[in-house]
PDB file of C-alpha atoms in Angstrom:
ATOM      1  CA  UNK A 245    -127.985 -56.798   4.657  1.00 47.00           C
ATOM      2  CA  UNK A 246    -125.383 -58.210   7.062  1.00 41.00           C
ATOM      3  CA  UNK A 247    -127.274 -56.846  10.070  1.00 45.00           C
ATOM      4  CA  UNK A 248    -130.482 -58.574   9.016  1.00 52.00           C
ATOM      5  CA  UNK A 249    -129.020 -61.980   8.209  1.00 56.00           C
ATOM      6  CA  UNK A 250    -126.039 -62.224  10.528  1.00 62.00           C
ATOM      7  CA  UNK A 251    -123.937 -63.624   7.699  1.00 63.00           C
ATOM      8  CA  UNK A 252    -120.145 -63.340   7.664  1.00 65.00           C
ATOM      9  CA  UNK A 253    -119.060 -59.899   6.491  1.00 72.00           C
ATOM     10  CA  UNK A 254    -116.930 -61.471   3.770  1.00 70.00           C
ATOM     11  CA  UNK A 255    -120.101 -62.693   2.023  1.00 71.00           C
ATOM     12  CA  UNK A 256    -122.033 -59.429   2.207  1.00 77.00           C
ATOM     13  CA  UNK A 257    -120.622 -57.702  -0.919  1.00 82.00           C
ATOM     14  CA  UNK A 258    -121.524 -60.595  -3.224  1.00 80.00           C
ATOM     15  CA  UNK A 259    -124.930 -61.049  -1.621  1.00 81.00           C
ATOM     16  CA  UNK A 260    -125.636 -57.335  -2.033  1.00 86.00           C
ATOM     17  CA  UNK A 261    -124.572 -57.448  -5.693  1.00 87.00           C
ATOM     18  CA  UNK A 262    -126.834 -60.422  -6.354  1.00 87.00           C
ATOM     19  CA  UNK A 263    -129.832 -58.798  -4.672  1.00 89.00           C
ATOM     20  CA  UNK A 264    -129.237 -55.579  -6.625  1.00 92.00           C
ATOM     21  CA  UNK A 265    -129.140 -57.544  -9.912  1.00 92.00           C
ATOM     22  CA  UNK A 266    -132.264 -59.416  -8.904  1.00 93.00           C
ATOM     23  CA  UNK A 267    -134.121 -56.233  -7.994  1.00 94.00           C
ATOM     24  CA  UNK A 268    -133.065 -54.564 -11.222  1.00 95.00           C
ATOM     25  CA  UNK A 269    -134.089 -57.540 -13.358  1.00 95.00           C
ATOM     26  CA  UNK A 270    -137.451 -58.132 -11.698  1.00 96.00           C
ATOM     27  CA  UNK A 271    -138.492 -54.575 -10.866  1.00 96.00           C
ATOM     28  CA  UNK A 272    -141.996 -54.357  -9.410  1.00 96.00           C
ATOM     29  CA  UNK A 273    -142.525 -58.096  -9.940  1.00 97.00           C
ATOM     30  CA  UNK A 274    -140.267 -58.746  -6.929  1.00 96.00           C
ATOM     31  CA  UNK A 275    -142.324 -58.326  -3.765  1.00 95.00           C
ATOM     32  CA  UNK A 276    -139.820 -59.629  -1.196  1.00 93.00           C
ATOM     33  CA  UNK A 277    -136.778 -61.795  -0.600  1.00 89.00           C
ATOM     34  CA  UNK A 278    -137.094 -64.016   2.445  1.00 86.00           C
ATOM     35  CA  UNK A 279    -134.050 -65.637   4.027  1.00 80.00           C
ATOM     36  CA  UNK A 280    -134.496 -68.772   6.090  1.00 79.00           C
ATOM     37  CA  UNK A 281    -132.596 -71.762   7.407  1.00 74.00           C
ATOM     38  CA  UNK A 282    -129.607 -72.451   9.600  1.00 71.00           C
ATOM     39  CA  UNK A 283    -127.874 -69.126   8.914  1.00 66.00           C
ATOM     40  CA  UNK A 284    -130.702 -67.263  10.602  1.00 64.00           C
ATOM     41  CA  UNK A 285    -130.927 -69.602  13.551  1.00 65.00           C
ATOM     42  CA  UNK A 286    -127.137 -69.437  13.981  1.00 62.00           C
ATOM     43  CA  UNK A 287    -126.965 -73.246  13.891  1.00 55.00           C
ATOM     44  CA  UNK A 288    -124.186 -73.453  11.373  1.00 55.00           C
ATOM     45  CA  UNK A 289    -122.799 -76.951  11.330  1.00 53.00           C
ATOM     46  CA  UNK A 290    -119.861 -75.788   9.242  1.00 59.00           C
ATOM     47  CA  UNK A 291    -118.904 -72.839   7.069  1.00 59.00           C
ATOM     48  CA  UNK A 292    -120.510 -74.583   4.097  1.00 59.00           C
ATOM     49  CA  UNK A 293    -124.122 -74.392   5.264  1.00 60.00           C
ATOM     50  CA  UNK A 294    -126.249 -72.803   2.572  1.00 68.00           C
ATOM     51  CA  UNK A 295    -128.112 -69.551   2.899  1.00 71.00           C
ATOM     52  CA  UNK A 296    -131.678 -70.220   1.733  1.00 79.00           C
ATOM     53  CA  UNK A 297    -133.557 -67.483  -0.093  1.00 85.00           C
ATOM     54  CA  UNK A 298    -137.202 -67.480  -1.129  1.00 91.00           C
ATOM     55  CA  UNK A 299    -138.369 -64.992  -3.741  1.00 93.00           C
ATOM     56  CA  UNK A 300    -141.903 -63.663  -3.429  1.00 95.00           C
ATOM     57  CA  UNK A 301    -143.167 -62.588  -6.840  1.00 97.00           C
ATOM     58  CA  UNK A 302    -146.270 -60.640  -7.811  1.00 96.00           C
ATOM     59  CA  UNK A 303    -147.209 -63.481 -10.159  1.00 96.00           C
ATOM     60  CA  UNK A 304    -145.708 -66.724 -11.377  1.00 93.00           C
ATOM     61  CA  UNK A 305    -144.313 -66.490 -14.897  1.00 95.00           C
ATOM     62  CA  UNK A 306    -141.565 -68.459 -16.609  1.00 96.00           C
ATOM     63  CA  UNK A 307    -139.770 -65.288 -17.727  1.00 96.00           C
ATOM     64  CA  UNK A 308    -139.395 -64.228 -14.079  1.00 95.00           C
ATOM     65  CA  UNK A 309    -137.781 -67.546 -13.191  1.00 94.00           C
ATOM     66  CA  UNK A 310    -135.409 -67.033 -16.119  1.00 95.00           C
ATOM     67  CA  UNK A 311    -134.489 -63.583 -14.783  1.00 94.00           C
ATOM     68  CA  UNK A 312    -133.760 -65.049 -11.345  1.00 93.00           C
ATOM     69  CA  UNK A 313    -131.567 -67.739 -12.924  1.00 92.00           C
ATOM     70  CA  UNK A 314    -129.739 -65.134 -15.020  1.00 92.00           C
ATOM     71  CA  UNK A 315    -129.065 -62.926 -11.982  1.00 90.00           C
ATOM     72  CA  UNK A 316    -127.669 -65.919 -10.081  1.00 87.00           C
ATOM     73  CA  UNK A 317    -125.564 -67.064 -13.042  1.00 87.00           C
ATOM     74  CA  UNK A 318    -124.012 -63.595 -13.305  1.00 86.00           C
ATOM     75  CA  UNK A 319    -123.098 -63.537  -9.612  1.00 80.00           C
ATOM     76  CA  UNK A 320    -120.033 -64.898  -7.913  1.00 73.00           C
ATOM     77  CA  UNK A 321    -120.565 -67.910  -5.649  1.00 72.00           C
ATOM     78  CA  UNK A 322    -120.949 -66.925  -2.019  1.00 66.00           C
ATOM     79  CA  UNK A 323    -118.207 -68.908  -0.375  1.00 57.00           C
ATOM     80  CA  UNK A 324    -116.068 -68.474   2.677  1.00 51.00           C
ATOM     81  CA  UNK A 325    -112.422 -67.938   1.740  1.00 50.00           C
TER      82      UNK A 325
END
């Protein structure tokens, strides 16, 4: 993942864990995860700029949003030390 997003290596393990939880929870309902924003354009104003993720789902259902929220709640915050 770090090669695709050009994010600091220190954040990669937690991001990978989150994406693995997300993929496991959503299964075939998860079509893609799209990253966008300042991280990708390398226009970081500071080390606190957020990494934006968009989840592309096969269909929109409340239970899928709950699974996304649960995966995020179970993950460590991605923060620079």
